[in-house]
């Protein structure tokens, strides 16, 4: 990778002042070791009228693979050859940005002990990057650099000059010129925007990248018209980090508009005395409602049918009133995750004796499900095709016949209250149906009448006066007249 920084000057302000700012003497060629190779700094020219500093980064592709352990562009496990044969040694990327911040760290911070007056002085600068990956082409290069005061020349690089009909590559030859910016500002622009244009990083993006972005973007990023794109790409499109950075950028803008410090704007809430009630997630409310209904029924031996990753089993295990808890799911992967969540291999003997996980399909009768006090079908029925629902009804209500059955399912009427859910879409891609309150109640009453249960309905979550609650729960209780009379397959077929 190669990058040059040039400045022009006069006898009063010689161009060789660039050497003071970069803390690198024009008469020397210097080499600096990095984690991925060697960075060389040299001066092809150094006179009063013109001075050019060049940064040449020699990338050790093998060292990059070993250090990254397969992460980053070209390092995917299924593309082993691409880890070694790629554009990283030649095209400007996050590797070059890291080298800039390492080799020219004092210049980027705007410090110069020998000439304290120099860092704040704008310079007539010209920066050249012969090979720059630009996802979006020359237009995005101009959109990112021109608002910062640069005159931009972004010349597309042909895929192959011998075959012009192949068109242009995704690389450009970049030239930036400005007489209004300081060297520190220029270096910070490059540090952020080189990896943004490449739209990739050679290392894992963690939460500390937000701080790096805000430090390098101080004074220019909050008001940049493409700050959302810059933030998203710089943080590798990690949504949580991008949102965190955008919130902090908004605070900076508010502080500037109010002519105050960010700390003054961001102290409206004292976390130590914050008593504002945070919304309880619907999944937590659903588990709480299920546990409360099980406790009211007096159940001690409980089936969690369609237990998934074991969240409800884990909650039930904390209550000593539930002496036996069985999780059943058709997915072996889900049961494996549930076992890890419950730490089954580390439970004490008494706790381990209370919980069992096994694979099973609710579309078939299973003698292992008989004899329990209660069964829970939490967000299960909507994952079945409607023609298969009668098989589940018979397997649970007709064959297993627990004294109490709890069924929860989404209330489709409430979907209009989810701002992020497009109209006509289900809450989950695997939902085969979602019922209105009337549809769910009609189904539940038919099942209860057919199998000798009474049924009551309970809202879960905020009960909207217009559309009802987000989750609806039916509590089936076996009638005394049917407590010892299982439904036969013949009766089920006749019904």
PDB file of N, CA, C and O in Angstrom, residues 28 96 129 161 166 193 224 242 277 289 389 402 429 437 439:
ATOM      1  N   UNK A  28      15.932  11.372   6.344  1.00  0.00           N
ATOM      2  CA  UNK A  28      16.042   9.983   6.772  1.00  0.00           C
ATOM      3  C   UNK A  28      14.926   9.131   6.162  1.00  0.00           C
ATOM      4  O   UNK A  28      13.828   9.611   5.903  1.00  0.00           O
ATOM      5  N   UNK A  96      -3.964   0.312   6.277  1.00  0.00           N
ATOM      6  CA  UNK A  96      -3.256   1.573   6.074  1.00  0.00           C
ATOM      7  C   UNK A  96      -3.706   2.616   7.084  1.00  0.00           C
ATOM      8  O   UNK A  96      -2.901   3.413   7.572  1.00  0.00           O
ATOM      9  N   UNK A 129      -3.531   8.565  -3.189  1.00  0.00           N
ATOM     10  CA  UNK A 129      -3.653   7.140  -2.882  1.00  0.00           C
ATOM     11  C   UNK A 129      -3.865   6.435  -4.218  1.00  0.00           C
ATOM     12  O   UNK A 129      -4.946   6.510  -4.797  1.00  0.00           O
ATOM     13  N   UNK A 161      -6.247  -3.060 -18.493  1.00  0.00           N
ATOM     14  CA  UNK A 161      -6.069  -2.092 -19.584  1.00  0.00           C
ATOM     15  C   UNK A 161      -5.995  -2.781 -20.943  1.00  0.00           C
ATOM     16  O   UNK A 161      -6.266  -2.156 -21.978  1.00  0.00           O
ATOM     17  N   UNK A 166     -13.965  -4.844 -20.491  1.00  0.00           N
ATOM     18  CA  UNK A 166     -14.317  -5.395 -19.186  1.00  0.00           C
ATOM     19  C   UNK A 166     -14.806  -4.322 -18.225  1.00  0.00           C
ATOM     20  O   UNK A 166     -15.413  -4.636 -17.199  1.00  0.00           O
ATOM     21  N   UNK A 193     -12.121   7.456   6.865  1.00  0.00           N
ATOM     22  CA  UNK A 193     -12.789   7.225   5.587  1.00  0.00           C
ATOM     23  C   UNK A 193     -12.136   6.143   4.730  1.00  0.00           C
ATOM     24  O   UNK A 193     -12.808   5.580   3.856  1.00  0.00           O
ATOM     25  N   UNK A 224     -21.445  16.027   9.205  1.00  0.00           N
ATOM     26  CA  UNK A 224     -21.226  15.508   7.851  1.00  0.00           C
ATOM     27  C   UNK A 224     -22.545  14.994   7.288  1.00  0.00           C
ATOM     28  O   UNK A 224     -23.279  14.263   7.952  1.00  0.00           O
ATOM     29  N   UNK A 242     -23.602   0.952  16.056  1.00  0.00           N
ATOM     30  CA  UNK A 242     -23.995   2.107  15.237  1.00  0.00           C
ATOM     31  C   UNK A 242     -24.999   2.977  15.976  1.00  0.00           C
ATOM     32  O   UNK A 242     -24.893   4.212  15.976  1.00  0.00           O
ATOM     33  N   UNK A 277     -39.457   3.387  35.684  1.00  0.00           N
ATOM     34  CA  UNK A 277     -39.718   1.967  35.458  1.00  0.00           C
ATOM     35  C   UNK A 277     -39.447   1.610  34.009  1.00  0.00           C
ATOM     36  O   UNK A 277     -39.965   2.245  33.089  1.00  0.00           O
ATOM     37  N   UNK A 289     -46.743 -14.950  33.644  1.00  0.00           N
ATOM     38  CA  UNK A 289     -48.171 -15.314  33.618  1.00  0.00           C
ATOM     39  C   UNK A 289     -48.343 -16.834  33.654  1.00  0.00           C
ATOM     40  O   UNK A 289     -49.238 -17.363  34.335  1.00  0.00           O
ATOM     41  N   UNK A 389     -52.991 -29.488  13.285  1.00  0.00           N
ATOM     42  CA  UNK A 389     -53.369 -29.068  14.625  1.00  0.00           C
ATOM     43  C   UNK A 389     -54.237 -30.099  15.340  1.00  0.00           C
ATOM     44  O   UNK A 389     -54.062 -30.333  16.544  1.00  0.00           O
ATOM     45  N   UNK A 402     -53.143 -34.064  30.849  1.00  0.00           N
ATOM     46  CA  UNK A 402     -52.799 -33.440  32.135  1.00  0.00           C
ATOM     47  C   UNK A 402     -54.011 -32.720  32.703  1.00  0.00           C
ATOM     48  O   UNK A 402     -54.934 -32.355  31.967  1.00  0.00           O
ATOM     49  N   UNK A 429     -41.172 -15.482  11.022  1.00  0.00           N
ATOM     50  CA  UNK A 429     -41.237 -16.054   9.686  1.00  0.00           C
ATOM     51  C   UNK A 429     -41.773 -17.467   9.644  1.00  0.00           C
ATOM     52  O   UNK A 429     -42.250 -17.925   8.598  1.00  0.00           O
ATOM     53  N   UNK A 437     -58.566 -12.742  18.652  1.00  0.00           N
ATOM     54  CA  UNK A 437     -59.059 -13.225  19.946  1.00  0.00           C
ATOM     55  C   UNK A 437     -60.260 -14.147  19.767  1.00  0.00           C
ATOM     56  O   UNK A 437     -60.367 -15.189  20.422  1.00  0.00           O
ATOM     57  N   UNK A 439     -61.066 -15.997  17.109  1.00  0.00           N
ATOM     58  CA  UNK A 439     -60.657 -17.267  16.501  1.00  0.00           C
ATOM     59  C   UNK A 439     -60.008 -18.181  17.539  1.00  0.00           C
ATOM     60  O   UNK A 439     -60.286 -19.396  17.575  1.00  0.00           O
TER      61      UNK A 439
END
